[in-house]
PDB file of C-alpha atoms in Angstrom:
ATOM      1  CA  MET V   1       7.002  35.509  -8.256  1.00 43.00           C
ATOM      2  CA  ARG V   2       6.745  34.685 -11.987  1.00 47.00           C
ATOM      3  CA  ILE V   3       9.351  31.958 -11.620  1.00 48.00           C
ATOM      4  CA  LYS V   4       7.468  30.308  -8.805  1.00 56.00           C
ATOM      5  CA  PHE V   5       4.203  30.475 -10.756  1.00 48.00           C
ATOM      6  CA  SER V   6       5.787  28.975 -13.889  1.00 52.00           C
ATOM      7  CA  GLN V   7       7.326  26.194 -11.822  1.00 53.00           C
ATOM      8  CA  MET V   8       3.923  25.413 -10.340  1.00 49.00           C
ATOM      9  CA  ILE V   9       2.350  25.251 -13.828  1.00 44.00           C
ATOM     10  CA  LEU V  10       5.106  22.898 -14.997  1.00 46.00           C
ATOM     11  CA  LEU V  11       4.604  20.674 -11.941  1.00 47.00           C
ATOM     12  CA  LEU V  12       0.859  20.494 -12.572  1.00 44.00           C
ATOM     13  CA  TYR V  13       1.466  19.592 -16.215  1.00 43.00           C
ATOM     14  CA  LEU V  14       3.911  16.817 -15.335  1.00 45.00           C
ATOM     15  CA  SER V  15       1.552  15.447 -12.693  1.00 46.00           C
ATOM     16  CA  PHE V  16      -1.315  15.367 -15.184  1.00 41.00           C
ATOM     17  CA  ALA V  17       0.867  13.722 -17.823  1.00 42.00           C
ATOM     18  CA  ALA V  18       1.990  11.032 -15.383  1.00 44.00           C
ATOM     19  CA  PHE V  19      -1.625  10.480 -14.313  1.00 42.00           C
ATOM     20  CA  SER V  20      -2.763  10.105 -17.940  1.00 40.00           C
ATOM     21  CA  CYS V  21       0.029   7.670 -18.856  1.00 41.00           C
ATOM     22  CA  ARG V  22      -0.576   5.557 -15.777  1.00 47.00           C
ATOM     23  CA  PHE V  23      -4.206   4.953 -16.714  1.00 49.00           C
ATOM     24  CA  SER V  24      -3.636   4.444 -20.456  1.00 59.00           C
ATOM     25  CA  GLY V  25      -4.958   1.117 -21.702  1.00 81.00           C
ATOM     26  CA  PHE V  26      -7.876   1.164 -19.242  1.00 82.00           C
ATOM     27  CA  THR V  27     -11.492   1.967 -20.112  1.00 87.00           C
ATOM     28  CA  THR V  28     -14.281   3.010 -17.754  1.00 86.00           C
ATOM     29  CA  MET V  29     -16.596   0.283 -16.468  1.00 77.00           C
ATOM     30  CA  ASN V  30     -20.138   1.655 -16.670  1.00 70.00           C
ATOM     31  CA  SER V  31     -21.759  -1.483 -15.265  1.00 64.00           C
ATOM     32  CA  PRO V  32     -19.312  -3.633 -13.229  1.00 67.00           C
ATOM     33  CA  GLY V  33     -21.757  -6.509 -12.717  1.00 66.00           C
ATOM     34  CA  PRO V  34     -22.243  -8.887  -9.768  1.00 67.00           C
ATOM     35  CA  LYS V  35     -19.225 -11.073 -10.618  1.00 78.00           C
ATOM     36  CA  LEU V  36     -16.717  -8.303  -9.904  1.00 88.00           C
ATOM     37  CA  SER V  37     -14.933  -8.965  -6.600  1.00 92.00           C
ATOM     38  CA  LYS V  38     -13.738  -6.269  -4.222  1.00 93.00           C
ATOM     39  CA  ALA V  39     -10.040  -5.451  -4.021  1.00 95.00           C
ATOM     40  CA  THR V  40      -8.483  -7.517  -1.223  1.00 95.00           C
ATOM     41  CA  VAL V  41      -4.957  -7.880   0.190  1.00 97.00           C
ATOM     42  CA  PHE V  42      -5.652  -9.931   3.317  1.00 96.00           C
ATOM     43  CA  ALA V  43      -8.675 -12.230   3.031  1.00 95.00           C
ATOM     44  CA  PRO V  44     -11.538 -12.037   5.577  1.00 93.00           C
ATOM     45  CA  ASP V  45     -10.438 -15.376   7.067  1.00 94.00           C
ATOM     46  CA  PHE V  46      -6.809 -14.250   7.472  1.00 97.00           C
ATOM     47  CA  ILE V  47      -5.332 -14.991  10.904  1.00 96.00           C
ATOM     48  CA  LYS V  48      -1.527 -14.873  10.793  1.00 97.00           C
ATOM     49  CA  ALA V  49       1.430 -14.783   8.379  1.00 97.00           C
ATOM     50  CA  LEU V  50       5.232 -14.778   8.658  1.00 98.00           C
ATOM     51  CA  TYR V  51       7.473 -12.965   6.188  1.00 98.00           C
ATOM     52  CA  LYS V  52      11.209 -12.898   5.649  1.00 98.00           C
ATOM     53  CA  ALA V  53      11.895  -9.173   5.471  1.00 98.00           C
ATOM     54  CA  GLU V  54      14.555  -6.868   4.085  1.00 97.00           C
ATOM     55  CA  LEU V  55      14.137  -3.159   4.798  1.00 95.00           C
ATOM     56  CA  THR V  56      16.341  -0.482   3.264  1.00 94.00           C
ATOM     57  CA  LEU V  57      16.059   2.801   5.139  1.00 88.00           C
ATOM     58  CA  HIS V  58      18.014   5.712   3.687  1.00 84.00           C
ATOM     59  CA  GLY V  59      20.816   3.428   2.490  1.00 87.00           C
ATOM     60  CA  GLN V  60      20.925   1.189   5.576  1.00 89.00           C
ATOM     61  CA  THR V  61      19.542  -2.353   5.321  1.00 94.00           C
ATOM     62  CA  ILE V  62      18.129  -4.497   8.106  1.00 95.00           C
ATOM     63  CA  THR V  63      16.821  -8.044   7.793  1.00 97.00           C
ATOM     64  CA  GLY V  64      14.630 -10.250   9.913  1.00 98.00           C
ATOM     65  CA  ILE V  65      11.184 -11.770  10.261  1.00 98.00           C
ATOM     66  CA  ILE V  66       7.891  -9.876  10.172  1.00 98.00           C
ATOM     67  CA  VAL V  67       4.795 -11.390  11.741  1.00 98.00           C
ATOM     68  CA  VAL V  68       1.335 -10.097  10.847  1.00 98.00           C
ATOM     69  CA  LYS V  69      -1.649 -11.018  13.019  1.00 97.00           C
ATOM     70  CA  GLU V  70      -5.303 -10.139  12.852  1.00 96.00           C
ATOM     71  CA  ARG V  71      -6.953  -9.019  16.082  1.00 95.00           C
ATOM     72  CA  ASP V  72     -10.585  -8.334  16.892  1.00 94.00           C
ATOM     73  CA  ASP V  73      -9.904  -4.599  16.744  1.00 94.00           C
ATOM     74  CA  GLY V  74      -7.354  -4.439  13.920  1.00 96.00           C
ATOM     75  CA  TYR V  75      -3.966  -5.779  12.830  1.00 98.00           C
ATOM     76  CA  GLN V  76      -0.686  -6.220  14.682  1.00 98.00           C
ATOM     77  CA  MET V  77       2.701  -6.251  12.942  1.00 98.00           C
ATOM     78  CA  ALA V  78       6.140  -6.809  14.476  1.00 98.00           C
ATOM     79  CA  MET V  79       9.653  -7.289  13.108  1.00 98.00           C
ATOM     80  CA  VAL V  80      12.460  -9.154  14.869  1.00 98.00           C
ATOM     81  CA  SER V  81      16.030  -9.964  13.829  1.00 95.00           C
ATOM     82  CA  GLU V  82      17.276 -13.491  13.141  1.00 92.00           C
ATOM     83  CA  VAL V  83      18.470 -13.668  16.773  1.00 93.00           C
ATOM     84  CA  GLY V  84      15.176 -12.437  18.228  1.00 92.00           C
ATOM     85  CA  LEU V  85      15.953  -8.725  18.676  1.00 95.00           C
ATOM     86  CA  LYS V  86      12.771  -6.703  18.186  1.00 97.00           C
ATOM     87  CA  TYR V  87      12.978  -3.794  15.735  1.00 97.00           C
ATOM     88  CA  PHE V  88       9.415  -2.524  15.955  1.00 97.00           C
ATOM     89  CA  GLU V  89       5.818  -3.391  16.705  1.00 98.00           C
ATOM     90  CA  PHE V  90       2.868  -1.550  15.154  1.00 98.00           C
ATOM     91  CA  PHE V  91      -0.878  -1.660  15.645  1.00 98.00           C
ATOM     92  CA  PHE V  92      -3.318  -0.701  12.894  1.00 98.00           C
ATOM     93  CA  PRO V  93      -6.895  -0.119  14.112  1.00 96.00           C
ATOM     94  CA  GLY V  94      -9.707  -1.639  12.098  1.00 91.00           C
ATOM     95  CA  GLY V  95     -11.514   0.935   9.970  1.00 87.00           C
ATOM     96  CA  SER V  96      -8.641   3.456  10.076  1.00 89.00           C
ATOM     97  CA  PRO V  97      -5.345   1.578   9.530  1.00 92.00           C
ATOM     98  CA  LEU V  98      -3.606   4.696   8.206  1.00 89.00           C
ATOM     99  CA  ASP V  99      -3.855   6.008  11.770  1.00 92.00           C
ATOM    100  CA  GLY V 100      -1.723   3.150  13.074  1.00 95.00           C
ATOM    101  CA  HIS V 101       0.767   3.733  15.876  1.00 95.00           C
ATOM    102  CA  ALA V 102       4.007   2.286  17.211  1.00 96.00           C
ATOM    103  CA  VAL V 103       3.660   0.036  20.253  1.00 97.00           C
ATOM    104  CA  TYR V 104       7.448  -0.303  20.334  1.00 97.00           C
ATOM    105  CA  MET V 105      10.289   0.955  18.162  1.00 96.00           C
ATOM    106  CA  MET V 106      14.040   0.486  18.535  1.00 95.00           C
ATOM    107  CA  ALA V 107      15.703   3.787  19.418  1.00 92.00           C
ATOM    108  CA  VAL V 108      17.853   3.904  16.279  1.00 88.00           C
ATOM    109  CA  LEU V 109      14.700   3.637  14.134  1.00 89.00           C
ATOM    110  CA  ASP V 110      12.533   5.887  16.273  1.00 88.00           C
ATOM    111  CA  ARG V 111      12.812   8.944  14.060  1.00 84.00           C
ATOM    112  CA  GLY V 112       9.818  10.905  12.800  1.00 80.00           C
ATOM    113  CA  PRO V 113      10.210  10.438   9.022  1.00 86.00           C
ATOM    114  CA  VAL V 114      11.159   6.751   9.286  1.00 88.00           C
ATOM    115  CA  LYS V 115       8.373   5.906  11.714  1.00 91.00           C
ATOM    116  CA  GLU V 116       5.765   7.736   9.634  1.00 90.00           C
ATOM    117  CA  ALA V 117       6.930   6.096   6.397  1.00 90.00           C
ATOM    118  CA  LEU V 118       6.750   2.595   7.871  1.00 93.00           C
ATOM    119  CA  ILE V 119       3.352   3.083   9.491  1.00 94.00           C
ATOM    120  CA  LYS V 120       1.761   4.753   6.453  1.00 92.00           C
ATOM    121  CA  SER V 121       3.194   2.194   4.025  1.00 94.00           C
ATOM    122  CA  PHE V 122       2.167  -0.859   6.028  1.00 96.00           C
ATOM    123  CA  GLY V 123      -1.165   0.746   6.890  1.00 96.00           C
ATOM    124  CA  LEU V 124      -2.093   0.754   3.192  1.00 96.00           C
ATOM    125  CA  LEU V 125      -2.047  -3.053   3.218  1.00 97.00           C
ATOM    126  CA  PHE V 126      -4.879  -3.118   5.752  1.00 96.00           C
ATOM    127  CA  ARG V 127      -6.961  -0.281   4.291  1.00 94.00           C
ATOM    128  CA  GLU V 128     -10.310  -1.441   2.950  1.00 92.00           C
ATOM    129  CA  ALA V 129     -10.857  -0.331  -0.642  1.00 92.00           C
ATOM    130  CA  GLU V 130     -13.799   2.070  -0.924  1.00 90.00           C
ATOM    131  CA  TYR V 131     -16.568   1.805  -3.498  1.00 89.00           C
ATOM    132  CA  ASN V 132     -18.580   5.032  -3.400  1.00 87.00           C
ATOM    133  CA  SER V 133     -19.373   8.198  -5.365  1.00 84.00           C
ATOM    134  CA  HIS V 134     -15.702   9.214  -5.225  1.00 84.00           C
ATOM    135  CA  SER V 135     -14.534   5.903  -6.721  1.00 89.00           C
ATOM    136  CA  HIS V 136     -13.838   5.097 -10.361  1.00 91.00           C
ATOM    137  CA  LEU V 137     -13.562   1.649 -11.951  1.00 93.00           C
ATOM    138  CA  LYS V 138     -11.668   0.844 -15.136  1.00 93.00           C
ATOM    139  CA  MET V 139     -10.796  -2.406 -16.924  1.00 91.00           C
ATOM    140  CA  ASN V 140      -7.678  -3.044 -18.999  1.00 91.00           C
ATOM    141  CA  GLU V 141      -7.775  -4.280 -22.597  1.00 87.00           C
ATOM    142  CA  THR V 142      -7.288  -7.947 -21.691  1.00 87.00           C
ATOM    143  CA  GLY V 143     -10.023  -7.934 -19.057  1.00 86.00           C
ATOM    144  CA  LYS V 144      -7.603  -9.388 -16.506  1.00 91.00           C
ATOM    145  CA  THR V 145      -6.983  -6.274 -14.400  1.00 94.00           C
ATOM    146  CA  VAL V 146      -9.380  -3.817 -12.788  1.00 95.00           C
ATOM    147  CA  LEU V 147      -8.257  -0.362 -11.688  1.00 96.00           C
ATOM    148  CA  LEU V 148     -10.110   1.145  -8.747  1.00 95.00           C
ATOM    149  CA  THR V 149      -9.281   4.713  -7.756  1.00 94.00           C
ATOM    150  CA  ASN V 150     -10.437   6.487  -4.601  1.00 89.00           C
ATOM    151  CA  LYS V 151      -9.818  10.188  -4.164  1.00 86.00           C
ATOM    152  CA  GLY V 152     -10.240  11.857  -0.801  1.00 77.00           C
ATOM    153  CA  LYS V 153      -8.739  14.279   1.689  1.00 79.00           C
ATOM    154  CA  ARG V 154      -5.729  12.021   2.291  1.00 76.00           C
ATOM    155  CA  GLY V 155      -4.884  11.761  -1.419  1.00 86.00           C
ATOM    156  CA  ARG V 156      -5.553   9.297  -4.237  1.00 92.00           C
ATOM    157  CA  PHE V 157      -5.552   5.530  -3.722  1.00 95.00           C
ATOM    158  CA  SER V 158      -5.210   3.220  -6.735  1.00 96.00           C
ATOM    159  CA  TYR V 159      -5.821  -0.526  -6.669  1.00 97.00           C
ATOM    160  CA  TYR V 160      -4.878  -2.758  -9.593  1.00 97.00           C
ATOM    161  CA  TYR V 161      -6.512  -6.124  -8.972  1.00 96.00           C
ATOM    162  CA  LYS V 162      -7.907  -9.316 -10.492  1.00 95.00           C
ATOM    163  CA  PRO V 163     -11.654  -8.999 -11.184  1.00 93.00           C
ATOM    164  CA  LEU V 164     -12.681 -12.510 -10.091  1.00 93.00           C
ATOM    165  CA  SER V 165     -10.472 -13.204  -7.060  1.00 94.00           C
ATOM    166  CA  GLY V 166     -10.061  -9.589  -5.918  1.00 95.00           C
ATOM    167  CA  GLU V 167      -6.326 -10.147  -5.351  1.00 97.00           C
ATOM    168  CA  VAL V 168      -4.537  -6.792  -5.444  1.00 98.00           C
ATOM    169  CA  GLU V 169      -1.480  -6.809  -7.720  1.00 98.00           C
ATOM    170  CA  GLN V 170      -0.419  -3.214  -7.165  1.00 97.00           C
ATOM    171  CA  LEU V 171      -1.421  -0.511  -4.700  1.00 96.00           C
ATOM    172  CA  GLN V 172      -0.480   3.149  -5.028  1.00 96.00           C
ATOM    173  CA  TYR V 173      -0.972   6.123  -2.773  1.00 94.00           C
ATOM    174  CA  ASP V 174      -0.381   9.632  -4.119  1.00 92.00           C
ATOM    175  CA  ARG V 175      -0.449  12.897  -2.232  1.00 83.00           C
ATOM    176  CA  PHE V 176      -0.187  16.192  -4.119  1.00 74.00           C
ATOM    177  CA  LEU V 177       3.350  17.504  -3.518  1.00 72.00           C
ATOM    178  CA  GLY V 178       3.871  14.574  -1.129  1.00 76.00           C
ATOM    179  CA  THR V 179       5.729  11.268  -1.111  1.00 82.00           C
ATOM    180  CA  LYS V 180       4.314   8.578  -3.378  1.00 91.00           C
ATOM    181  CA  THR V 181       3.966   5.033  -2.069  1.00 95.00           C
ATOM    182  CA  SER V 182       3.877   2.047  -4.421  1.00 96.00           C
ATOM    183  CA  ILE V 183       3.303  -1.559  -3.329  1.00 98.00           C
ATOM    184  CA  LYS V 184       3.547  -4.610  -5.576  1.00 98.00           C
ATOM    185  CA  LEU V 185       1.899  -7.846  -4.435  1.00 98.00           C
ATOM    186  CA  SER V 186       2.012 -11.349  -5.911  1.00 98.00           C
ATOM    187  CA  ASP V 187       2.090 -15.102  -5.224  1.00 98.00           C
ATOM    188  CA  TYR V 188      -1.080 -15.122  -3.157  1.00 96.00           C
ATOM    189  CA  LYS V 189      -1.428 -18.124  -0.868  1.00 88.00           C
ATOM    190  CA  ASN V 190      -5.128 -18.403  -0.042  1.00 85.00           C
ATOM    191  CA  ASP V 191      -5.447 -15.733   2.647  1.00 94.00           C
ATOM    192  CA  ALA V 192      -2.542 -13.334   1.972  1.00 97.00           C
ATOM    193  CA  PRO V 193       0.085 -12.314  -0.611  1.00 98.00           C
ATOM    194  CA  GLY V 194       3.306 -14.337  -0.734  1.00 98.00           C
ATOM    195  CA  SER V 195       5.362 -11.364  -1.921  1.00 98.00           C
ATOM    196  CA  ILE V 196       5.079  -7.722  -0.821  1.00 98.00           C
ATOM    197  CA  VAL V 197       7.465  -5.104  -2.227  1.00 98.00           C
ATOM    198  CA  VAL V 198       7.127  -1.503  -1.025  1.00 97.00           C
ATOM    199  CA  TYR V 199       8.701   1.662  -2.424  1.00 95.00           C
ATOM    200  CA  ARG V 200       8.381   5.036  -0.698  1.00 94.00           C
ATOM    201  CA  GLY V 201      11.020   7.661  -1.362  1.00 89.00           C
ATOM    202  CA  LYS V 202      14.348   6.492   0.093  1.00 88.00           C
ATOM    203  CA  ILE V 203      12.681   3.574   1.837  1.00 92.00           C
ATOM    204  CA  SER V 204      12.048   0.154   0.304  1.00 94.00           C
ATOM    205  CA  MET V 205      10.800  -3.096   1.801  1.00 96.00           C
ATOM    206  CA  ASN V 206      10.833  -6.646   0.459  1.00 98.00           C
ATOM    207  CA  LEU V 207       8.690  -9.223   2.263  1.00 98.00           C
ATOM    208  CA  GLN V 208       8.563 -12.889   1.210  1.00 98.00           C
ATOM    209  CA  ARG V 209       6.159 -15.202   2.993  1.00 98.00           C
ATOM    210  CA  LEU V 210       7.577 -18.180   4.866  1.00 96.00           C
TER     211      LEU V 210
END
């Protein structure tokens, strides 16, 4: 019992240390001001985007094209191979994209852990950043990056974004004793990022807009 307790204390210490290091160089924003934009991945006027995709799932890599479309009730995402073979199709409801579901999934990919990882990771892209009593805003030393953190029942969400445009540069999702998801975004082209790179455990995804 002592060993388990000591291991838990060590884990808590390491988690706190990692949390402290991650936010070093940022200071709390007491009064954000009206010029501060909200964190945004897909702009309000976004309609559709195509991405060349490379997914590595537990050591196996598949490539193809991913299409992302906005619908009245949420977002639709599908991936097909270069010859038109569909790998999967997901739907992410507006307001609760983390509760997305698979409309179709190729049998070889239709495994619990893989399906959950893909849906949760992609769902983060469509989640609306929250600004409420559970949110914290920080600014880095150069004034070029804002850090917004939301903490709730699902875990902690962190958005690193540009204060004027609202373009998210990095998005992280942490669950205590759970799998961490990290997404890097860049090369925004008006309504959506040109590059999306996702890391979640043994799964990684590289999307480059066409």
